[in-house]
Amino acid sequence: MTTDTIAALATARGIAALAVIRISGPAAIPILERHFRAAGRRPPFPARSAMLGELVCGEERIDQVVALFFPGPHSYTGEDLVELMTHGGEIVPERVLELLHASGARPARAGEFTQRAYLNGKLDLTQAEAVESLITARSAIEAQAALRVLGGGLREVLAASIDALVEAQALLEASLDIQEDGAPDTLSPIWDPARESMGPRVGRLLARERARLRRLLEGARARRMLRAGYRIVFAGRSNAGKSSLFNAFLGRERAIVSPEPGTTRDFLDEPLDWEDLRIVLTDTAGAQRAKGAIAEASNRRTREALAAASLVVEVVDVAATSTEELAEDLAALNRPAGEVIVALHKWDLGAGRAWQAWLAEREGQARAAGPAGPAAGKPRAPTAVPSSVKASPDVAPLRAAIEARMRVLGSEAQATLIVAERQAERITRAVEALERAEGLLREGAGAELIAFETRGALDALGELLGRRVGHEVLEQIFSRFCVGK
Ligand SMILES: Nc1nc2c(ncn2[C@@H]2O[C@H](COP(=O)(O)OP(=O)(O)OP(=O)(O)O)[C@@H](O)[C@H]2O)c(=O)[nH]1
Ligand SMILES: [Mg+2]
């Protein structure tokens, strides 16, 4: 229970028509009664009704305001809460805050209103994190995901998992009791013939929940990429046309293009807005064969750019490279096929028979996999498209292929229920514990060892919701908030 009262500006500072100031805690009502005057109204003030009046300090008028009173526990914080809509700007909100602080409300710390809401059981920790994610969202996709979690979307999924794991835990512990009564060896395998149905049941529960939690993590990666910026890196051999494509996508001559191999020595990053998404395009230097400090530094910079890539566009000059050489380059790249697109570049120079056949075979495979196949799920081979900056088929097919990838990413990020890194981290921990538990089960380990792991998974999920979390964890979460939320 909190005994002190906090006050803070809930809206941004600066010139604005209005500002919202919140007061939460036991002194909220006494402060309102002392400093708020509304014609025809006397305290006690009605709950949840907008009152137009004046904020006064003795005889001095501070501002004309609209006051709203939410009695606890039916308020955002669960405590008595007053919201004052004052005039905005540099002066008025500051004077109102001075008045409130002089009347017994102390300045709120970052996130303290939401922290109180959590402590009073109005929100679980996933919802509190969703509040922060909603406020700091940089795209409509992120905001939508945050809103679903705020509505309890993540809690529902976790609650289902927790129920199932509690059942598994109970089965494991029951088997321990039996062992203690009957056999002295508490570490005997739980599919002991006497209890033959227990092992498979526990196994099924663990596998199902591990899969469910894993699915939650899939969208987390997409979200992280969109938040940090989706990095599209043009890679490939010297002189393949990477800088030409980079410029074509940017719509200006940013990188130097020349017929000389080794033109680009360092990588170039350029931001690009693509629909609602934040993208960074990177042009890299092709592998430098020459010896020397510059070539070495250049190769290192290319490796750095590749390590940070969300998507690699492998540019291959079809007039100067064989299909075998491309296969070698792709193997050296060593990335999941879903993160690579091959640009069969300089197609205008006339792709030889080998390339035509190679592409036709690829397209045939893609058609056979159907529309829900490679592009949507996890493709087995990178998408390949002809491209050119000189003539038809130009860069349209490459652009379309990249957009298709980004749409998949966008819908993953939109569907995700993970809106904070802490959530991804706890779920990963739970998944790992379940994997260990399943491994132990397969090996025929004792119930006690398996139960230790399922308990670990349950603890991680409980922490996610905010059950039994330490003070430091809360400090870490709420300190990221802005003051007044
Ligand atoms: N015919 C044709 N030539 C192209 C095309 N794209 C690029 N080129 C030419 O290929 C040469 C190399 O292009 P760049 O864009 O500099 O190639 P790069 O991959 O950046 O080369 P490095 O930076 O040296 O690794 C230049 O002479 C370009 O004009 C294309 O689509 N068709
Ligand atoms: Mg270049």
Short mmCIF file of C-alpha atoms and ligand atoms in Angstrom, two decimals:
data_model
loop_
_atom_site.label_atom_id
_atom_site.label_comp_id
_atom_site.label_asym_id
_atom_site.label_seq_id
_atom_site.Cartn_x
_atom_site.Cartn_y
_atom_site.Cartn_z
CA MET A 1 0.00 0.00 0.00
CA THR A 2 1.28 3.44 -0.86
CA THR A 3 0.78 6.25 1.60
CA ASP A 4 2.21 9.14 -0.34
CA THR A 5 0.61 11.08 -3.15
CA ILE A 6 2.30 11.73 -6.47
CA ALA A 7 1.65 14.34 -9.14
CA ALA A 8 3.10 14.83 -12.62
CA LEU A 9 2.45 16.21 -16.04
CA ALA A 10 1.09 13.40 -18.25
CA THR A 11 1.40 15.29 -21.54
CA ALA A 12 4.50 16.61 -23.30
CA ARG A 13 6.00 19.94 -22.28
CA GLY A 14 5.85 22.95 -24.56
CA ILE A 15 3.30 25.12 -26.31
CA ALA A 16 0.00 23.24 -26.54
CA ALA A 17 -3.69 23.94 -26.11
CA LEU A 18 -4.04 21.70 -23.10
CA ALA A 19 -1.97 19.81 -20.57
CA VAL A 20 -3.05 16.90 -18.41
CA ILE A 21 -1.78 16.70 -14.84
CA ARG A 22 -2.37 13.63 -12.73
CA ILE A 23 -2.51 13.27 -8.97
CA SER A 24 -2.67 9.81 -7.41
CA GLY A 25 -2.80 8.76 -3.78
CA PRO A 26 -4.63 9.46 -0.56
CA ALA A 27 -4.16 13.25 -0.73
CA ALA A 28 -5.63 13.56 -4.24
CA ILE A 29 -9.12 14.37 -3.01
CA PRO A 30 -8.12 16.69 -0.15
CA ILE A 31 -5.95 18.63 -2.63
CA LEU A 32 -8.83 18.89 -5.09
CA GLU A 33 -11.23 20.00 -2.40
CA ARG A 34 -8.83 22.66 -1.19
CA HIS A 35 -7.82 24.17 -4.52
CA PHE A 36 -10.68 23.58 -6.94
CA ARG A 37 -13.70 25.87 -7.15
CA ALA A 38 -16.61 25.10 -9.44
CA ALA A 39 -19.72 27.25 -9.61
CA GLY A 40 -22.68 25.51 -8.01
CA ARG A 41 -20.60 22.56 -6.75
CA ARG A 42 -19.34 21.78 -3.28
CA PRO A 43 -17.34 18.83 -2.10
CA PRO A 44 -17.70 15.91 -2.10
CA PHE A 45 -17.17 16.03 -5.85
CA PRO A 46 -18.91 13.48 -8.05
CA ALA A 47 -16.87 10.60 -9.43
CA ARG A 48 -15.98 10.33 -13.14
CA SER A 49 -17.68 13.52 -14.16
CA ALA A 50 -16.03 16.45 -15.93
CA MET A 51 -16.19 19.61 -13.84
CA LEU A 52 -15.27 23.02 -15.23
CA GLY A 53 -13.87 25.35 -12.59
CA GLU A 54 -10.90 27.27 -11.29
CA LEU A 55 -7.74 26.17 -9.62
CA VAL A 56 -6.91 28.59 -6.85
CA CYS A 57 -4.20 29.12 -4.29
CA GLY A 58 -5.86 31.10 -1.53
CA GLU A 59 -7.39 34.04 -3.41
CA GLU A 60 -5.03 33.71 -6.40
CA ARG A 61 -6.39 32.09 -9.58
CA ILE A 62 -3.90 29.71 -11.17
CA ASP A 63 -5.90 28.48 -14.18
CA GLN A 64 -9.31 27.60 -15.51
CA VAL A 65 -9.38 23.80 -15.65
CA VAL A 66 -11.50 20.71 -16.17
CA ALA A 67 -11.17 18.33 -13.24
CA LEU A 68 -11.95 14.61 -13.24
CA PHE A 69 -12.01 12.46 -10.14
CA PHE A 70 -11.66 8.66 -10.24
CA PRO A 71 -12.07 7.12 -6.79
CA GLY A 72 -9.93 4.03 -6.10
CA PRO A 73 -9.96 1.18 -6.78
CA HIS A 74 -11.72 1.98 -10.05
CA SER A 75 -8.97 4.15 -11.46
CA TYR A 76 -5.85 3.66 -13.60
CA THR A 77 -3.59 3.36 -10.55
CA GLY A 78 -6.18 1.68 -8.33
CA GLU A 79 -5.87 4.65 -5.94
CA ASP A 80 -7.81 7.89 -5.73
CA LEU A 81 -6.82 9.63 -8.92
CA VAL A 82 -7.47 13.17 -10.10
CA GLU A 83 -6.83 14.39 -13.62
CA LEU A 84 -6.66 18.10 -14.29
CA MET A 85 -6.92 19.40 -17.81
CA THR A 86 -5.16 22.73 -17.65
CA HIS A 87 -4.06 25.14 -20.33
CA GLY A 88 -0.80 24.09 -21.95
CA GLY A 89 2.38 26.03 -22.59
CA GLU A 90 5.49 26.87 -20.63
CA ILE A 91 3.94 28.60 -17.61
CA VAL A 92 0.53 27.30 -16.54
CA PRO A 93 1.31 23.56 -16.09
CA GLU A 94 4.46 24.45 -14.12
CA ARG A 95 2.48 26.73 -11.79
CA VAL A 96 -0.16 24.05 -11.27
CA LEU A 97 2.53 21.50 -10.44
CA GLU A 98 4.17 23.91 -7.99
CA LEU A 99 0.82 24.32 -6.28
CA LEU A 100 0.30 20.55 -6.06
CA HIS A 101 3.79 19.92 -4.77
CA ALA A 102 3.36 22.63 -2.15
CA SER A 103 0.07 20.98 -1.12
CA GLY A 104 1.55 17.59 -0.27
CA ALA A 105 1.92 15.70 -3.55
CA ARG A 106 5.49 14.82 -4.44
CA PRO A 107 6.79 14.70 -8.03
CA ALA A 108 6.20 11.26 -9.54
CA ARG A 109 9.12 9.16 -10.73
CA ALA A 110 9.26 7.80 -14.29
CA GLY A 111 6.51 5.24 -14.80
CA GLU A 112 5.29 5.52 -11.23
CA PHE A 113 1.58 5.74 -12.10
CA THR A 114 1.80 2.53 -14.11
CA GLN A 115 3.95 0.94 -11.41
CA ARG A 116 1.21 1.66 -8.89
CA ALA A 117 -1.37 0.24 -11.29
CA TYR A 118 0.73 -2.95 -11.40
CA LEU A 119 1.28 -3.07 -7.63
CA ASN A 120 -2.46 -2.62 -7.08
CA GLY A 121 -3.29 -5.47 -9.44
CA LYS A 122 -4.82 -3.31 -12.20
CA LEU A 123 -2.30 -4.51 -14.78
CA ASP A 124 0.07 -7.45 -14.99
CA LEU A 125 3.67 -6.84 -16.01
CA THR A 126 3.10 -7.72 -19.69
CA GLN A 127 0.42 -5.06 -19.85
CA ALA A 128 2.60 -2.50 -18.09
CA GLU A 129 5.31 -3.16 -20.68
CA ALA A 130 2.71 -2.80 -23.42
CA VAL A 131 1.92 0.69 -22.14
CA GLU A 132 5.55 1.67 -22.60
CA SER A 133 5.72 0.02 -26.00
CA LEU A 134 2.56 1.82 -27.13
CA ILE A 135 3.89 5.21 -26.10
CA THR A 136 7.26 4.69 -27.76
CA ALA A 137 6.01 2.87 -30.89
CA ARG A 138 7.67 4.03 -34.09
CA SER A 139 5.23 2.36 -36.47
CA ALA A 140 1.52 1.60 -36.62
CA ILE A 141 2.44 -2.10 -36.64
CA GLU A 142 4.20 -1.79 -33.29
CA ALA A 143 1.37 0.23 -31.81
CA GLN A 144 -1.21 -2.37 -32.82
CA ALA A 145 0.79 -5.19 -31.25
CA ALA A 146 1.20 -3.19 -28.04
CA LEU A 147 -2.52 -2.53 -27.89
CA ARG A 148 -3.29 -6.26 -28.11
CA VAL A 149 -0.91 -7.02 -25.27
CA LEU A 150 -2.39 -4.17 -23.25
CA GLY A 151 -5.76 -5.86 -23.76
CA GLY A 152 -4.34 -9.00 -22.10
CA GLY A 153 -3.38 -10.89 -25.29
CA LEU A 154 -0.04 -12.15 -24.00
CA ARG A 155 -1.40 -12.94 -20.56
CA GLU A 156 -4.05 -15.21 -22.07
CA VAL A 157 -1.48 -17.26 -24.00
CA LEU A 158 0.81 -17.46 -20.99
CA ALA A 159 -2.02 -18.43 -18.68
CA ALA A 160 -2.85 -21.37 -20.97
CA SER A 161 0.79 -22.46 -20.95
CA ILE A 162 1.07 -22.08 -17.21
CA ASP A 163 -2.05 -24.24 -16.68
CA ALA A 164 -0.64 -27.00 -18.86
CA LEU A 165 2.78 -26.89 -17.21
CA VAL A 166 1.24 -26.92 -13.75
CA GLU A 167 -0.55 -30.11 -14.79
CA ALA A 168 2.74 -31.63 -16.00
CA GLN A 169 4.38 -30.54 -12.78
CA ALA A 170 1.61 -32.11 -10.70
CA LEU A 171 1.93 -35.41 -12.59
CA LEU A 172 5.67 -35.42 -12.03
CA GLU A 173 5.33 -34.65 -8.36
CA ALA A 174 2.61 -37.25 -7.89
CA SER A 175 4.97 -39.81 -9.36
CA LEU A 176 7.60 -38.76 -6.79
CA ASP A 177 5.13 -39.40 -3.96
CA ILE A 178 4.38 -42.85 -5.28
CA GLN A 179 8.07 -43.59 -5.52
CA GLU A 180 8.66 -42.47 -1.98
CA ASP A 181 5.96 -44.81 -0.73
CA GLY A 182 6.84 -47.79 -2.87
CA ALA A 183 10.40 -47.76 -4.05
CA PRO A 184 13.27 -46.04 -2.27
CA ASP A 185 14.72 -44.80 -5.58
CA THR A 186 13.09 -41.42 -6.24
CA LEU A 187 15.01 -41.03 -9.46
CA SER A 188 13.48 -44.02 -11.22
CA PRO A 189 12.04 -43.32 -14.69
CA ILE A 190 8.52 -41.99 -14.62
CA TRP A 191 7.22 -44.41 -17.26
CA ASP A 192 7.65 -47.18 -14.83
CA PRO A 193 5.11 -49.87 -15.97
CA ALA A 194 3.07 -49.26 -12.83
CA ARG A 195 2.25 -45.75 -14.03
CA GLU A 196 2.59 -46.28 -17.74
CA SER A 197 0.36 -43.46 -18.96
CA MET A 198 2.11 -40.68 -17.09
CA GLY A 199 5.29 -40.34 -19.15
CA PRO A 200 3.58 -39.90 -22.53
CA ARG A 201 1.09 -37.44 -21.07
CA VAL A 202 3.86 -35.29 -19.57
CA GLY A 203 5.80 -35.58 -22.83
CA ARG A 204 2.83 -34.36 -24.85
CA LEU A 205 2.23 -31.42 -22.52
CA LEU A 206 5.86 -30.34 -22.62
CA ALA A 207 6.09 -30.60 -26.41
CA ARG A 208 2.87 -28.68 -26.95
CA GLU A 209 3.82 -25.83 -24.65
CA ARG A 210 7.36 -25.64 -25.97
CA ALA A 211 5.92 -25.25 -29.49
CA ARG A 212 3.39 -22.67 -28.35
CA LEU A 213 6.05 -20.55 -26.63
CA ARG A 214 8.39 -20.90 -29.61
CA ARG A 215 5.71 -19.52 -31.90
CA LEU A 216 5.50 -16.49 -29.64
CA LEU A 217 9.19 -15.87 -30.21
CA GLU A 218 8.94 -15.93 -34.00
CA GLY A 219 7.34 -12.51 -34.19
CA ALA A 220 9.75 -11.10 -31.61
CA ARG A 221 12.61 -11.17 -34.09
CA ALA A 222 10.51 -9.37 -36.70
CA ARG A 223 9.55 -6.75 -34.15
CA ARG A 224 13.16 -6.19 -33.17
CA MET A 225 14.14 -5.77 -36.83
CA LEU A 226 11.42 -3.24 -37.49
CA ARG A 227 12.24 -1.29 -34.38
CA ALA A 228 15.97 -1.10 -35.00
CA GLY A 229 15.52 -0.61 -38.75
CA TYR A 230 15.37 -3.33 -41.39
CA ARG A 231 18.87 -3.55 -42.87
CA ILE A 232 19.05 -4.51 -46.53
CA VAL A 233 22.65 -5.17 -47.55
CA PHE A 234 23.82 -5.37 -51.17
CA ALA A 235 26.62 -7.91 -51.31
CA GLY A 236 28.46 -9.75 -54.06
CA ARG A 237 31.67 -9.89 -56.06
CA SER A 238 33.58 -6.82 -57.21
CA ASN A 239 32.02 -5.01 -60.14
CA ALA A 240 28.76 -7.01 -59.91
CA GLY A 241 26.69 -3.82 -59.81
CA LYS A 242 25.99 -3.47 -56.06
CA SER A 243 26.50 0.30 -55.99
CA SER A 244 24.38 0.72 -59.12
CA LEU A 245 21.49 -1.11 -57.46
CA PHE A 246 22.00 0.76 -54.20
CA ASN A 247 21.72 4.06 -56.08
CA ALA A 248 18.69 2.88 -58.05
CA PHE A 249 16.81 2.04 -54.85
CA LEU A 250 17.76 5.31 -53.20
CA GLY A 251 16.77 7.24 -56.31
CA ARG A 252 20.03 9.24 -56.40
CA GLU A 253 23.70 8.81 -57.17
CA ARG A 254 24.93 8.22 -53.64
CA ALA A 255 27.66 5.66 -54.30
CA ILE A 256 30.40 5.90 -56.92
CA VAL A 257 29.85 3.51 -59.82
CA SER A 258 32.65 2.57 -62.18
CA PRO A 259 33.73 -0.29 -64.41
CA GLU A 260 36.81 -0.66 -62.24
CA PRO A 261 36.55 -3.55 -59.79
CA GLY A 262 37.09 -2.48 -56.19
CA THR A 263 35.40 0.91 -56.58
CA THR A 264 33.61 0.69 -53.23
CA ARG A 265 36.05 0.27 -50.35
CA ASP A 266 33.91 1.01 -47.30
CA PHE A 267 30.25 0.28 -46.69
CA LEU A 268 27.64 3.00 -47.07
CA ASP A 269 24.47 3.18 -44.98
CA GLU A 270 21.47 5.18 -46.09
CA PRO A 271 18.05 5.36 -44.43
CA LEU A 272 14.97 4.90 -46.57
CA ASP A 273 11.29 5.13 -45.69
CA TRP A 274 9.29 2.38 -47.23
CA GLU A 275 5.61 2.56 -46.43
CA ASP A 276 5.44 2.40 -42.65
CA LEU A 277 8.81 0.76 -42.17
CA ARG A 278 12.24 2.07 -41.28
CA ILE A 279 14.82 0.69 -43.63
CA VAL A 280 18.56 1.09 -43.91
CA LEU A 281 20.17 0.26 -47.27
CA THR A 282 23.83 -0.75 -47.20
CA ASP A 283 26.24 -0.89 -50.12
CA THR A 284 29.32 -3.01 -49.46
CA ALA A 285 32.68 -3.52 -51.07
CA GLY A 286 33.11 -6.73 -53.04
CA ALA A 287 35.73 -9.12 -51.72
CA GLN A 288 39.17 -7.60 -52.37
CA ARG A 289 41.72 -10.09 -53.58
CA ALA A 290 44.64 -7.63 -53.43
CA LYS A 291 46.86 -7.78 -50.39
CA GLY A 292 47.36 -4.81 -48.12
CA ALA A 293 45.89 -2.89 -45.25
CA ILE A 294 43.12 -1.20 -47.22
CA ALA A 295 41.90 -4.42 -48.79
CA GLU A 296 41.92 -6.15 -45.44
CA ALA A 297 40.05 -3.32 -43.72
CA SER A 298 37.59 -3.28 -46.59
CA ASN A 299 36.87 -7.00 -46.28
CA ARG A 300 36.40 -6.63 -42.54
CA ARG A 301 33.91 -3.79 -43.04
CA THR A 302 31.92 -5.93 -45.48
CA ARG A 303 31.77 -8.75 -42.93
CA GLU A 304 30.52 -6.29 -40.29
CA ALA A 305 27.79 -5.02 -42.59
CA LEU A 306 26.73 -8.60 -43.38
CA ALA A 307 26.59 -9.52 -39.73
CA ALA A 308 24.13 -6.69 -39.10
CA ALA A 309 21.97 -7.47 -42.17
CA SER A 310 18.28 -8.35 -41.94
CA LEU A 311 18.23 -9.23 -45.62
CA VAL A 312 21.14 -9.76 -48.02
CA VAL A 313 20.72 -8.99 -51.70
CA GLU A 314 23.40 -11.14 -53.31
CA VAL A 315 24.23 -9.33 -56.55
CA VAL A 316 25.68 -11.53 -59.27
CA ASP A 317 26.88 -10.33 -62.66
CA VAL A 318 25.35 -12.98 -64.93
CA ALA A 319 27.68 -12.03 -67.76
CA ALA A 320 30.79 -12.69 -65.66
CA THR A 321 29.81 -15.38 -63.19
CA SER A 322 28.85 -19.02 -63.48
CA THR A 323 25.99 -20.70 -61.63
CA GLU A 324 28.61 -22.78 -59.78
CA GLU A 325 30.35 -19.63 -58.61
CA LEU A 326 27.05 -18.30 -57.28
CA ALA A 327 26.48 -21.55 -55.42
CA GLU A 328 29.93 -21.11 -53.82
CA ASP A 329 29.17 -17.52 -52.85
CA LEU A 330 25.84 -18.48 -51.32
CA ALA A 331 27.46 -21.26 -49.34
CA ALA A 332 30.09 -18.81 -48.09
CA LEU A 333 27.34 -16.37 -47.13
CA ASN A 334 25.85 -19.06 -44.93
CA ARG A 335 22.49 -17.46 -44.13
CA PRO A 336 18.95 -18.87 -43.98
CA ALA A 337 17.36 -18.75 -47.44
CA GLY A 338 14.60 -16.47 -46.11
CA GLU A 339 17.19 -13.77 -45.50
CA VAL A 340 18.72 -13.80 -48.97
CA ILE A 341 17.51 -12.61 -52.37
CA VAL A 342 19.66 -13.21 -55.44
CA ALA A 343 19.75 -10.40 -58.02
CA LEU A 344 20.72 -11.92 -61.38
CA HIS A 345 22.20 -8.63 -62.39
CA LYS A 346 23.19 -7.13 -65.76
CA TRP A 347 20.48 -9.35 -67.26
CA ASP A 348 20.39 -6.79 -70.11
CA LEU A 349 23.80 -8.03 -71.30
CA GLY A 350 22.10 -11.30 -72.15
CA ALA A 351 22.05 -14.13 -69.69
CA GLY A 352 23.60 -17.27 -71.08
CA ARG A 353 21.78 -20.59 -71.44
CA ALA A 354 23.06 -21.85 -68.11
CA TRP A 355 21.49 -18.92 -66.28
CA GLN A 356 18.20 -19.16 -68.21
CA ALA A 357 17.95 -22.83 -67.31
CA TRP A 358 18.96 -22.19 -63.71
CA LEU A 359 16.27 -19.53 -63.30
CA ALA A 360 13.59 -21.60 -65.06
CA GLU A 361 14.29 -24.50 -62.72
CA ARG A 362 14.04 -22.21 -59.69
CA GLU A 363 10.74 -20.76 -60.87
CA GLY A 364 9.38 -24.23 -61.50
CA GLN A 365 10.20 -25.26 -57.95
CA ALA A 366 8.61 -22.11 -56.56
CA ARG A 367 5.41 -22.76 -58.54
CA ALA A 368 5.30 -26.36 -57.36
CA ALA A 369 5.55 -25.17 -53.75
CA GLY A 370 2.46 -23.03 -54.32
CA PRO A 371 1.64 -19.51 -53.19
CA ALA A 372 1.77 -20.41 -49.52
CA GLY A 373 5.17 -22.02 -50.07
CA PRO A 374 8.63 -20.52 -50.02
CA ALA A 375 7.82 -16.81 -49.89
CA ALA A 376 5.44 -17.16 -46.98
CA GLY A 377 7.10 -19.77 -44.83
CA LYS A 378 10.72 -20.80 -44.66
CA PRO A 379 12.02 -21.08 -48.23
CA ARG A 380 14.64 -23.74 -48.89
CA ALA A 381 16.48 -21.70 -51.52
CA PRO A 382 16.79 -17.92 -51.83
CA THR A 383 14.41 -16.20 -54.22
CA ALA A 384 16.22 -15.23 -57.43
CA VAL A 385 15.14 -12.48 -59.84
CA PRO A 386 16.64 -11.00 -63.01
CA SER A 387 17.69 -7.38 -62.61
CA SER A 388 19.34 -4.53 -64.44
CA VAL A 389 19.81 -0.80 -64.10
CA LYS A 390 20.27 -0.35 -67.85
CA ALA A 391 17.18 -1.81 -69.44
CA SER A 392 14.16 -4.01 -68.97
CA PRO A 393 13.57 -5.99 -66.71
CA ASP A 394 15.06 -3.15 -64.57
CA VAL A 395 14.83 -3.29 -60.79
CA ALA A 396 11.07 -3.88 -60.50
CA PRO A 397 11.28 -7.67 -59.91
CA LEU A 398 13.92 -7.15 -57.20
CA ARG A 399 11.85 -4.45 -55.58
CA ALA A 400 8.79 -6.75 -55.63
CA ALA A 401 10.79 -9.61 -54.09
CA ILE A 402 12.06 -7.36 -51.29
CA GLU A 403 8.56 -6.02 -50.66
CA ALA A 404 7.19 -9.54 -50.41
CA ARG A 405 9.78 -10.32 -47.71
CA MET A 406 8.94 -7.14 -45.85
CA ARG A 407 5.24 -7.93 -45.97
CA VAL A 408 5.94 -11.28 -44.31
CA LEU A 409 8.02 -9.50 -41.72
CA GLY A 410 5.36 -6.84 -41.21
CA SER A 411 2.63 -9.39 -40.65
CA GLU A 412 4.83 -11.36 -38.25
CA ALA A 413 5.57 -8.19 -36.30
CA GLN A 414 1.89 -7.32 -36.35
CA ALA A 415 0.87 -10.71 -35.04
CA THR A 416 3.48 -10.77 -32.30
CA LEU A 417 2.54 -10.60 -28.66
CA ILE A 418 6.07 -9.81 -27.59
CA VAL A 419 6.47 -6.10 -27.00
CA ALA A 420 9.56 -5.98 -24.80
CA GLU A 421 12.97 -7.62 -24.84
CA ARG A 422 12.46 -8.86 -21.29
CA GLN A 423 9.46 -10.85 -22.50
CA ALA A 424 11.45 -12.50 -25.29
CA GLU A 425 14.24 -13.27 -22.83
CA ARG A 426 11.94 -14.95 -20.26
CA ILE A 427 10.12 -16.95 -22.91
CA THR A 428 13.44 -18.11 -24.36
CA ARG A 429 14.42 -19.24 -20.88
CA ALA A 430 11.16 -21.17 -20.50
CA VAL A 431 11.60 -22.81 -23.92
CA GLU A 432 15.14 -23.86 -23.05
CA ALA A 433 14.02 -25.33 -19.73
CA LEU A 434 11.27 -27.28 -21.51
CA GLU A 435 13.74 -28.57 -24.10
CA ARG A 436 15.94 -29.82 -21.29
CA ALA A 437 12.93 -31.40 -19.58
CA GLU A 438 11.96 -33.19 -22.80
CA GLY A 439 15.53 -34.40 -23.26
CA LEU A 440 15.55 -35.81 -19.73
CA LEU A 441 12.20 -37.46 -20.31
CA ARG A 442 13.50 -39.13 -23.47
CA GLU A 443 16.60 -40.34 -21.68
CA GLY A 444 14.43 -41.87 -18.99
CA ALA A 445 15.68 -39.57 -16.24
CA GLY A 446 13.92 -39.44 -12.89
CA ALA A 447 10.81 -37.37 -12.28
CA GLU A 448 12.66 -35.14 -9.82
CA LEU A 449 15.13 -33.92 -12.45
CA ILE A 450 12.37 -33.29 -14.98
CA ALA A 451 10.25 -31.48 -12.41
CA PHE A 452 13.20 -29.20 -11.67
CA GLU A 453 13.19 -28.03 -15.29
CA THR A 454 9.43 -27.60 -15.58
CA ARG A 455 9.53 -25.55 -12.40
CA GLY A 456 12.21 -23.39 -14.02
CA ALA A 457 9.95 -22.84 -17.03
CA LEU A 458 7.02 -21.98 -14.78
CA ASP A 459 9.14 -19.50 -12.83
CA ALA A 460 10.20 -17.76 -16.03
CA LEU A 461 6.58 -17.45 -17.19
CA GLY A 462 5.46 -16.27 -13.76
CA GLU A 463 8.11 -13.55 -13.80
CA LEU A 464 6.86 -12.51 -17.18
CA LEU A 465 3.47 -11.78 -15.70
CA GLY A 466 5.02 -10.13 -12.68
CA ARG A 467 4.51 -12.84 -10.11
CA ARG A 468 7.25 -12.80 -7.50
CA VAL A 469 9.54 -10.42 -9.32
CA GLY A 470 12.22 -8.54 -7.47
CA HIS A 471 12.40 -4.84 -6.83
CA GLU A 472 15.30 -4.39 -9.27
CA VAL A 473 13.35 -5.88 -12.14
CA LEU A 474 10.49 -3.47 -11.52
CA GLU A 475 12.88 -0.52 -11.26
CA GLN A 476 14.42 -1.53 -14.56
CA ILE A 477 11.07 -1.77 -16.31
CA PHE A 478 9.45 1.36 -14.98
CA SER A 479 12.50 3.61 -15.19
CA ARG A 480 12.22 3.38 -18.99
CA PHE A 481 8.82 5.05 -18.86
CA CYS A 482 8.27 8.76 -19.15
CA VAL A 483 7.24 10.74 -16.08
CA GLY A 484 3.47 11.05 -15.81
CA LYS A 485 2.66 7.59 -17.15
N1 LIG B 1 25.05 -3.59 -68.58
C1 LIG B 1 24.93 -3.30 -67.31
N2 LIG B 1 25.97 -2.76 -66.64
C2 LIG B 1 25.81 -2.47 -65.33
C3 LIG B 1 24.58 -2.74 -64.67
N3 LIG B 1 24.72 -2.35 -63.37
C4 LIG B 1 25.97 -1.89 -63.24
N4 LIG B 1 26.64 -1.96 -64.41
C5 LIG B 1 28.02 -1.55 -64.65
O1 LIG B 1 28.89 -2.41 -63.93
C6 LIG B 1 30.03 -1.69 -63.47
C7 LIG B 1 30.17 -1.88 -61.96
O2 LIG B 1 29.07 -1.30 -61.30
P1 LIG B 1 29.12 -0.92 -59.78
O3 LIG B 1 27.76 -0.56 -59.39
O4 LIG B 1 30.20 0.06 -59.51
O5 LIG B 1 29.53 -2.32 -59.18
P2 LIG B 1 29.92 -2.70 -57.69
O6 LIG B 1 29.41 -4.07 -57.43
O7 LIG B 1 29.50 -1.65 -56.77
O8 LIG B 1 31.51 -2.75 -57.80
P3 LIG B 1 32.61 -2.59 -56.63
O9 LIG B 1 32.22 -1.46 -55.77
O10 LIG B 1 33.86 -2.36 -57.38
O11 LIG B 1 32.64 -3.90 -55.91
C8 LIG B 1 29.79 -0.24 -63.87
O12 LIG B 1 30.50 0.02 -65.04
C9 LIG B 1 28.31 -0.17 -64.12
O13 LIG B 1 27.97 0.82 -65.06
C10 LIG B 1 23.50 -3.28 -65.42
O14 LIG B 1 22.40 -3.54 -64.93
N5 LIG B 1 23.74 -3.57 -66.73
MG MG B 2 30.49 -0.50 -55.47
#
